[in-house]
mmCIF file of C-alpha atoms in Angstrom:
data_model
loop_
_atom_site.group_PDB
_atom_site.id
_atom_site.type_symbol
_atom_site.label_atom_id
_atom_site.label_comp_id
_atom_site.label_asym_id
_atom_site.label_seq_id
_atom_site.Cartn_x
_atom_site.Cartn_y
_atom_site.Cartn_z
ATOM 1 C CA MET A 207 -55.001 11.589 35.061
ATOM 2 C CA SER A 208 -56.654 14.570 36.978
ATOM 3 C CA GLN A 209 -59.366 14.320 38.861
ATOM 4 C CA THR A 210 -61.415 15.298 36.077
ATOM 5 C CA GLY A 211 -60.416 12.107 34.316
ATOM 6 C CA LEU A 212 -58.302 13.820 32.059
ATOM 7 C CA PRO A 213 -54.333 13.105 31.457
ATOM 8 C CA THR A 214 -52.075 14.895 33.689
ATOM 9 C CA PRO A 215 -49.745 16.891 31.180
ATOM 10 C CA PRO A 216 -45.745 15.725 31.149
ATOM 11 C CA SER A 217 -44.389 19.443 32.907
ATOM 12 C CA VAL A 218 -46.161 17.977 36.335
ATOM 13 C CA ILE A 219 -42.152 15.099 37.001
ATOM 14 C CA GLU A 220 -40.362 18.448 35.951
ATOM 15 C CA LYS A 221 -39.224 18.290 39.224
ATOM 16 C CA GLU A 222 -38.426 15.304 39.836
ATOM 17 C CA THR A 223 -36.754 15.186 36.370
ATOM 18 C CA VAL A 224 -34.780 17.621 37.460
ATOM 19 C CA GLU A 225 -34.108 15.186 40.999
ATOM 20 C CA ALA A 226 -32.886 12.838 38.344
ATOM 21 C CA VAL A 227 -30.393 15.231 36.352
ATOM 22 C CA LEU A 228 -28.751 15.712 40.415
ATOM 23 C CA ASN A 229 -28.460 12.007 40.623
ATOM 24 C CA ASN A 230 -26.449 11.661 37.566
ATOM 25 C CA THR A 231 -29.426 9.545 35.969
ATOM 26 C CA ALA A 232 -31.003 9.669 33.385
ATOM 27 C CA LEU A 233 -35.308 9.764 33.070
ATOM 28 C CA ASP A 234 -35.719 6.680 31.353
ATOM 29 C CA SER A 235 -33.994 4.551 33.329
ATOM 30 C CA THR A 236 -36.039 5.490 36.320
ATOM 31 C CA PRO A 237 -39.981 4.679 35.478
ATOM 32 C CA ASN A 238 -40.867 4.624 39.026
ATOM 33 C CA VAL A 239 -40.659 8.664 38.835
ATOM 34 C CA VAL A 240 -43.246 8.348 35.730
ATOM 35 C CA ASP A 241 -45.293 5.068 36.757
ATOM 36 C CA GLY A 242 -44.200 5.689 40.318
ATOM 37 C CA MET A 243 -46.958 8.882 40.306
ATOM 38 C CA ALA A 244 -50.496 7.842 40.408
ATOM 39 C CA TYR A 245 -52.570 8.916 37.230
ATOM 40 C CA ALA A 246 -55.560 10.365 39.158
ATOM 41 C CA ARG A 247 -57.960 8.350 41.667
ATOM 42 C CA LEU A 248 -61.089 6.201 41.518
ATOM 43 C CA TYR A 249 -63.133 6.070 43.627
ATOM 44 C CA GLY A 250 -60.476 7.366 46.646
ATOM 45 C CA GLU A 251 -57.865 5.008 45.197
ATOM 46 C CA PRO A 252 -54.766 5.985 43.085
ATOM 47 C CA LEU A 253 -55.107 4.900 39.743
ATOM 48 C CA PHE A 254 -51.184 4.269 38.604
ATOM 49 C CA ASN A 255 -52.123 2.428 35.221
ATOM 50 C CA LEU A 256 -55.006 3.618 32.373
ATOM 51 C CA PRO A 257 -56.878 1.432 30.691
ATOM 52 C CA GLN A 258 -56.599 -0.098 27.631
ATOM 53 C CA ASP A 259 -60.065 1.154 25.669
ATOM 54 C CA LEU A 260 -58.931 4.890 27.454
ATOM 55 C CA TYR A 261 -59.829 7.445 24.673
ATOM 56 C CA ILE A 262 -58.397 10.649 25.381
ATOM 57 C CA PRO A 263 -59.783 12.715 22.496
ATOM 58 C CA PRO A 264 -56.995 15.664 20.734
ATOM 59 C CA ASN A 265 -57.996 18.797 22.174
ATOM 60 C CA ALA A 266 -58.887 17.422 25.411
ATOM 61 C CA LEU A 267 -58.045 19.649 28.375
ATOM 62 C CA GLU A 268 -54.755 20.284 30.030
ATOM 63 C CA VAL A 269 -53.953 22.122 33.647
ATOM 64 C CA PHE A 270 -50.379 22.857 33.425
ATOM 65 C CA LEU A 271 -48.479 22.965 36.099
ATOM 66 C CA GLU A 272 -45.190 24.894 36.192
ATOM 67 C CA THR A 273 -42.905 24.016 39.075
ATOM 68 C CA PHE A 274 -39.959 26.378 36.599
ATOM 69 C CA GLU A 275 -41.118 29.744 36.604
ATOM 70 C CA GLY A 276 -38.306 30.421 34.621
ATOM 71 C CA PRO A 277 -34.262 29.534 32.965
ATOM 72 C CA LEU A 278 -33.366 32.057 35.916
ATOM 73 C CA ASP A 279 -35.761 29.778 38.509
ATOM 74 C CA LEU A 280 -34.030 26.587 37.280
ATOM 75 C CA LEU A 281 -30.838 27.567 37.359
ATOM 76 C CA LEU A 282 -31.346 28.252 41.343
ATOM 77 C CA TYR A 283 -32.648 25.657 41.339
ATOM 78 C CA LEU A 284 -29.484 23.591 40.411
ATOM 79 C CA ILE A 285 -26.820 26.010 42.109
ATOM 80 C CA ARG A 286 -29.581 25.792 45.561
ATOM 81 C CA LYS A 287 -29.478 22.022 45.455
ATOM 82 C CA GLN A 288 -26.563 20.879 45.585
ATOM 83 C CA ASN A 289 -25.273 23.512 47.828
ATOM 84 C CA PHE A 290 -22.621 25.612 44.946
ATOM 85 C CA ASN A 291 -21.559 28.523 46.385
ATOM 86 C CA VAL A 292 -23.200 31.242 43.721
ATOM 87 C CA LEU A 293 -20.184 33.192 43.362
ATOM 88 C CA ASP A 294 -18.576 30.260 42.271
ATOM 89 C CA ILE A 295 -20.235 28.259 40.009
ATOM 90 C CA PRO A 296 -18.522 25.399 38.347
ATOM 91 C CA MET A 297 -20.173 25.561 34.957
ATOM 92 C CA ALA A 298 -19.623 22.292 33.592
ATOM 93 C CA GLN A 299 -21.673 20.440 35.807
ATOM 94 C CA VAL A 300 -24.629 23.120 35.589
ATOM 95 C CA THR A 301 -24.536 23.398 32.115
ATOM 96 C CA THR A 302 -24.154 19.515 31.637
ATOM 97 C CA GLN A 303 -27.044 19.261 34.529
ATOM 98 C CA TYR A 304 -29.061 22.259 33.126
ATOM 99 C CA LEU A 305 -29.062 20.892 28.888
ATOM 100 C CA VAL A 306 -29.978 17.399 30.068
ATOM 101 C CA TYR A 307 -32.705 18.245 31.748
ATOM 102 C CA VAL A 308 -33.776 20.448 28.790
ATOM 103 C CA GLU A 309 -33.658 17.550 26.270
ATOM 104 C CA GLN A 310 -35.462 15.415 28.771
ATOM 105 C CA ILE A 311 -38.966 18.396 28.613
ATOM 106 C CA ARG A 312 -38.967 18.369 24.729
ATOM 107 C CA LYS A 313 -38.154 14.880 24.770
ATOM 108 C CA HIS A 314 -41.392 14.463 26.452
ATOM 109 C CA ASN A 315 -43.054 16.713 23.630
ATOM 110 C CA LEU A 316 -43.568 19.745 26.012
ATOM 111 C CA GLU A 317 -43.180 23.102 24.626
ATOM 112 C CA LEU A 318 -40.015 24.544 25.746
ATOM 113 C CA ALA A 319 -40.013 28.492 26.197
ATOM 114 C CA SER A 320 -37.477 30.143 23.992
ATOM 115 C CA GLU A 321 -36.419 31.804 27.082
ATOM 116 C CA TYR A 322 -34.717 27.934 28.015
ATOM 117 C CA LEU A 323 -33.139 27.880 24.763
ATOM 118 C CA LEU A 324 -31.528 31.690 25.138
ATOM 119 C CA MET A 325 -30.007 30.808 28.411
ATOM 120 C CA ALA A 326 -28.350 27.466 27.505
ATOM 121 C CA ALA A 327 -26.554 28.886 24.965
ATOM 122 C CA MET A 328 -25.755 31.361 27.281
ATOM 123 C CA LEU A 329 -24.050 28.532 29.116
ATOM 124 C CA ILE A 330 -23.014 27.029 26.038
ATOM 125 C CA GLU A 331 -20.921 30.186 25.679
ATOM 126 C CA ILE A 332 -19.744 31.016 29.633
ATOM 127 C CA LYS A 333 -18.553 27.406 29.280
ATOM 128 C CA SER A 334 -15.996 27.182 26.599
ATOM 129 C CA ARG A 335 -15.170 30.461 27.057
ATOM 130 C CA MET A 336 -14.354 29.444 31.079
ATOM 131 C CA LEU A 337 -12.286 27.202 28.680
ATOM 132 C CA LEU A 338 -9.829 29.240 27.272
ATOM 133 C CA PRO A 339 -6.968 30.529 29.728
ATOM 134 C CA VAL A 340 -7.451 33.504 31.146
ATOM 135 C CA LYS A 341 -5.856 36.830 29.630
ATOM 136 C CA LYS A 342 -3.974 39.717 31.629
ATOM 137 C CA SER A 343 -5.379 43.336 30.083
ATOM 138 C CA ASP A 344 -3.234 45.315 29.160
ATOM 139 C CA THR A 345 -2.488 46.931 32.297
ATOM 140 C CA GLY A 346 -1.781 43.421 33.691
ATOM 141 C CA GLU A 347 -4.968 43.326 35.151
ATOM 142 C CA GLU A 348 -7.460 40.287 34.389
ATOM 143 C CA VAL A 349 -10.780 40.645 32.284
ATOM 144 C CA ASP A 350 -13.551 40.314 33.957
ATOM 145 C CA ASP A 351 -14.968 36.953 35.148
ATOM 146 C CA PRO A 352 -17.124 35.338 32.128
ATOM 147 C CA ARG A 353 -19.641 33.672 34.997
ATOM 148 C CA ALA A 354 -20.340 37.899 36.342
ATOM 149 C CA GLU A 355 -23.121 38.714 34.575
ATOM 150 C CA LEU A 356 -25.346 35.454 35.679
ATOM 151 C CA VAL A 357 -24.209 36.091 38.840
ATOM 152 C CA ARG A 358 -25.459 39.328 39.063
ATOM 153 C CA ARG A 359 -28.943 37.848 37.080
ATOM 154 C CA LEU A 360 -29.226 34.917 39.676
ATOM 155 C CA LEU A 361 -29.077 37.001 42.840
ATOM 156 C CA GLU A 362 -30.825 40.111 42.031
ATOM 157 C CA TYR A 363 -33.353 37.377 40.671
ATOM 158 C CA GLU A 364 -33.316 35.116 44.312
ATOM 159 C CA GLN A 365 -34.217 39.021 45.946
ATOM 160 C CA ILE A 366 -36.989 39.131 43.465
ATOM 161 C CA LYS A 367 -38.286 35.955 44.918
ATOM 162 C CA LEU A 368 -37.311 36.122 48.456
ATOM 163 C CA ALA A 369 -39.396 39.509 48.565
ATOM 164 C CA ALA A 370 -41.772 38.156 46.700
ATOM 165 C CA GLN A 371 -42.619 35.004 49.133
ATOM 166 C CA SER A 372 -42.474 37.036 52.311
ATOM 167 C CA LEU A 373 -45.273 39.320 50.818
ATOM 168 C CA ASN A 374 -46.991 36.467 49.758
ATOM 169 C CA GLU A 375 -46.722 35.965 52.881
ATOM 170 C CA LEU A 376 -48.626 38.878 54.391
ATOM 171 C CA PRO A 377 -52.699 38.250 54.963
ATOM 172 C CA VAL A 378 -54.741 38.751 51.650
ATOM 173 C CA ALA A 379 -58.070 39.832 52.320
ATOM 174 C CA GLY A 380 -60.661 36.812 51.092
ATOM 175 C CA ARG A 381 -57.527 34.571 51.570
ATOM 176 C CA ASP A 382 -56.143 35.197 54.969
ATOM 177 C CA PHE A 383 -58.815 37.268 56.385
ATOM 178 C CA PHE A 384 -62.846 38.483 55.816
ATOM 179 C CA HIS A 385 -64.560 41.867 55.907
ATOM 180 C CA ALA A 386 -66.887 41.952 58.876
ATOM 181 C CA LEU A 387 -70.462 41.746 57.295
ATOM 182 C CA ALA A 388 -71.880 43.538 61.097
ATOM 183 C CA ASP A 389 -74.648 46.141 60.924
ATOM 184 C CA ILE A 390 -73.083 48.444 62.713
ATOM 185 C CA ASN A 391 -75.028 51.848 64.285
ATOM 186 C CA THR A 392 -72.707 54.560 64.410
ATOM 187 C CA GLU A 393 -74.944 57.863 64.592
ATOM 188 C CA VAL A 394 -74.190 60.237 67.217
ATOM 189 C CA GLU A 395 -77.026 62.629 68.342
ATOM 190 C CA LYS A 396 -74.780 66.010 67.987
ATOM 191 C CA PRO A 397 -75.232 68.275 71.064
ATOM 192 C CA LEU A 398 -76.631 71.191 69.294
ATOM 193 C CA PRO A 399 -75.177 74.422 70.023
ATOM 194 C CA SER A 400 -75.388 77.645 73.104
ATOM 195 C CA VAL A 401 -76.121 81.218 71.098
ATOM 196 C CA ASN A 402 -78.241 83.938 71.753
ATOM 197 C CA ALA A 403 -79.353 87.026 70.539
ATOM 198 C CA ASN A 404 -75.721 88.833 69.719
ATOM 199 C CA ASP A 405 -74.196 85.817 68.392
ATOM 200 C CA LEU A 406 -77.493 85.499 65.554
ATOM 201 C CA LYS A 407 -76.998 89.159 64.601
ATOM 202 C CA GLN A 408 -73.159 89.065 63.924
ATOM 203 C CA ALA A 409 -73.263 85.885 61.829
ATOM 204 C CA TRP A 410 -76.563 87.825 60.249
ATOM 205 C CA LEU A 411 -72.711 90.318 59.497
ATOM 206 C CA ASP A 412 -70.767 87.664 58.533
ATOM 207 C CA ILE A 413 -73.769 87.370 55.575
ATOM 208 C CA LEU A 414 -73.885 90.231 54.626
ATOM 209 C CA LYS A 415 -70.580 90.930 54.155
ATOM 210 C CA ARG A 416 -69.758 87.784 52.396
ATOM 211 C CA ALA A 417 -72.769 89.445 50.226
ATOM 212 C CA LYS A 418 -71.132 92.752 48.715
ATOM 213 C CA LEU A 419 -68.190 90.745 48.107
ATOM 214 C CA ASN A 420 -69.602 88.130 45.579
ATOM 215 C CA ALA A 421 -71.318 91.301 44.381
ATOM 216 C CA HIS A 422 -72.049 89.447 41.193
ATOM 217 C CA HIS A 423 -71.314 91.995 37.126
ATOM 218 C CA ARG A 424 -73.300 92.078 34.319
ATOM 219 C CA ILE A 425 -72.273 92.865 31.535
ATOM 220 C CA THR A 426 -74.810 93.857 28.015
ATOM 221 C CA ARG A 427 -73.445 93.555 24.586
ATOM 222 C CA GLU A 428 -74.284 96.662 23.322
ATOM 223 C CA VAL A 429 -76.283 96.836 19.697
ATOM 224 C CA LEU A 430 -73.520 98.665 17.311
ATOM 225 C CA SER A 431 -75.366 99.867 12.945
ATOM 226 C CA VAL A 432 -72.672 99.572 10.370
ATOM 227 C CA ARG A 433 -75.441 101.402 8.296
ATOM 228 C CA GLU A 434 -75.324 104.071 10.961
ATOM 229 C CA PHE A 435 -72.387 104.738 11.134
ATOM 230 C CA MET A 436 -71.532 105.263 7.039
ATOM 231 C CA THR A 437 -74.531 107.348 7.439
ATOM 232 C CA SER A 438 -72.538 110.004 9.637
ATOM 233 C CA ILE A 439 -69.026 109.486 7.565
ATOM 234 C CA LEU A 440 -71.603 109.952 4.558
ATOM 235 C CA ARG A 441 -72.758 112.852 6.401
ATOM 236 C CA GLN A 442 -69.299 114.423 7.882
ATOM 237 C CA LEU A 443 -67.814 113.834 4.058
ATOM 238 C CA GLN A 444 -71.141 115.974 3.286
ATOM 239 C CA HIS A 445 -69.520 119.531 2.423
ATOM 240 C CA LYS A 446 -66.201 118.391 2.393
ATOM 241 C CA GLN A 447 -64.491 118.425 -0.629
ATOM 242 C CA PHE A 448 -62.287 115.690 1.792
ATOM 243 C CA MET A 449 -60.816 115.825 5.161
ATOM 244 C CA GLU A 450 -57.785 113.361 6.694
ATOM 245 C CA PHE A 451 -58.519 110.080 7.423
ATOM 246 C CA SER A 452 -57.496 110.340 11.302
ATOM 247 C CA GLU A 453 -60.182 113.484 11.461
ATOM 248 C CA LEU A 454 -63.412 110.365 11.500
ATOM 249 C CA PHE A 455 -61.987 108.844 14.429
ATOM 250 C CA GLU A 456 -61.280 112.430 17.080
ATOM 251 C CA ASP A 457 -64.179 113.123 17.434
ATOM 252 C CA LEU A 458 -65.608 109.477 18.971
ATOM 253 C CA ILE A 459 -61.865 109.457 20.891
ATOM 254 C CA THR A 460 -62.025 112.647 22.759
ATOM 255 C CA ASN A 461 -65.723 111.663 23.817
ATOM 256 C CA GLU A 462 -63.885 107.922 24.885
ATOM 257 C CA GLN A 463 -65.776 105.261 23.378
ATOM 258 C CA PRO A 464 -64.902 102.245 23.517
ATOM 259 C CA ARG A 465 -62.636 99.535 21.182
ATOM 260 C CA SER A 466 -65.333 98.578 19.617
ATOM 261 C CA VAL A 467 -67.263 101.745 17.968
ATOM 262 C CA LEU A 468 -63.407 102.162 16.381
ATOM 263 C CA VAL A 469 -63.686 99.042 15.295
ATOM 264 C CA VAL A 470 -67.385 99.786 13.955
ATOM 265 C CA ASN A 471 -66.736 102.562 12.542
ATOM 266 C CA PHE A 472 -63.791 100.991 10.348
ATOM 267 C CA ILE A 473 -65.742 98.526 9.239
ATOM 268 C CA ALA A 474 -68.576 101.104 7.811
ATOM 269 C CA MET A 475 -65.700 103.081 6.398
ATOM 270 C CA LEU A 476 -64.615 99.742 4.573
ATOM 271 C CA GLU A 477 -68.328 99.318 2.822
ATOM 272 C CA LEU A 478 -68.541 102.723 1.822
ATOM 273 C CA SER A 479 -65.116 101.903 0.023
ATOM 274 C CA ARG A 480 -66.475 98.412 -0.961
ATOM 275 C CA GLU A 481 -69.849 100.073 -2.176
ATOM 276 C CA SER A 482 -67.557 102.704 -4.331
ATOM 277 C CA LEU A 483 -68.873 105.107 -2.513
ATOM 278 C CA LEU A 484 -65.829 106.688 -0.642
ATOM 279 C CA GLU A 485 -62.761 106.899 -1.942
ATOM 280 C CA LEU A 486 -59.431 106.807 0.232
ATOM 281 C CA THR A 487 -56.077 108.236 -1.420
ATOM 282 C CA GLN A 488 -52.191 108.277 0.098
ATOM 283 C CA ALA A 489 -49.826 110.522 -1.866
ATOM 284 C CA GLU A 490 -47.066 108.309 -0.771
ATOM 285 C CA PRO A 491 -46.566 105.770 1.510
ATOM 286 C CA TYR A 492 -46.671 106.519 4.996
ATOM 287 C CA ALA A 493 -48.169 110.402 3.574
ATOM 288 C CA PRO A 494 -51.625 111.070 5.266
ATOM 289 C CA ILE A 495 -54.259 109.367 3.955
ATOM 290 C CA TYR A 496 -57.251 111.351 2.779
ATOM 291 C CA VAL A 497 -60.774 110.721 2.484
ATOM 292 C CA ARG A 498 -63.376 112.167 -0.232
ATOM 293 C CA LEU A 499 -66.495 111.196 -2.004
ATOM 294 C CA THR A 500 -66.605 110.010 -5.230
ATOM 295 C CA TYR A 501 -69.883 111.769 -5.867
ATOM 296 C CA GLN A 502 -71.747 114.547 -4.311
ATOM 297 C CA SER A 503 -73.783 113.014 -1.753
ATOM 298 C CA VAL A 504 -77.543 114.439 -0.460
ATOM 299 C CA VAL A 505 -77.673 112.631 2.343
ATOM 300 C CA ASN A 506 -81.049 113.797 4.187
#
């Protein structure tokens, strides 16, 4: 039981479970490993036995203290604890210890992550492959060691774990040190620059020069009336039987009118054609287009 009055979950005895496995002793035959641990402290004294009338709700809060961070962490602990060479792992012994540990965890009703079962299957496979006779490849070279992939993962995990420990030992704000909150007056009176009349004159000339460079161009929108252009086209065709399409734009192009004027003039022509006031004729493809009035309009 923790200091909050709740029972300590069985996961806190994982380290003792591994120690029992390494000593080739089952957990059930070493009750001191479990009973020798205090469930809680009552008025400063360790409490080894739970009261008979103690009721613990099924949904009581449990604080799990993970001893191992995963199957690789457990394997690395087993190997380093017994001073095994990580490059020459005794698979039979390590696999047996690993499976006994997994079985003990399951016996104590702890939720076992799927990664532990996957690693158990991998160890059994490697152990089985180690029992088979070594076969040589067609070139006469021996095949790769079945433990090679496991060794690589263990070495990488150990390097990452050591790097994480080194980072954790670095000073951390809020844990190892705190920022000073002292109010330090850092205002320093800046001395005024020494200038004369010539400096002021040169500064003013620079301002005028920059103002000319930053001159803004104002663009105004020209209001063009389609009706006015329609009237202009009707006046041009009033006393002519027909005109070529390009002749209606010659004066505009000659006077260097903007593109917007040409566009509005073309729209006015299309509007006249839509209102059946203008007729466009073309004898054949790519031939000149001729424009004429559908009737003799009188435009004042």
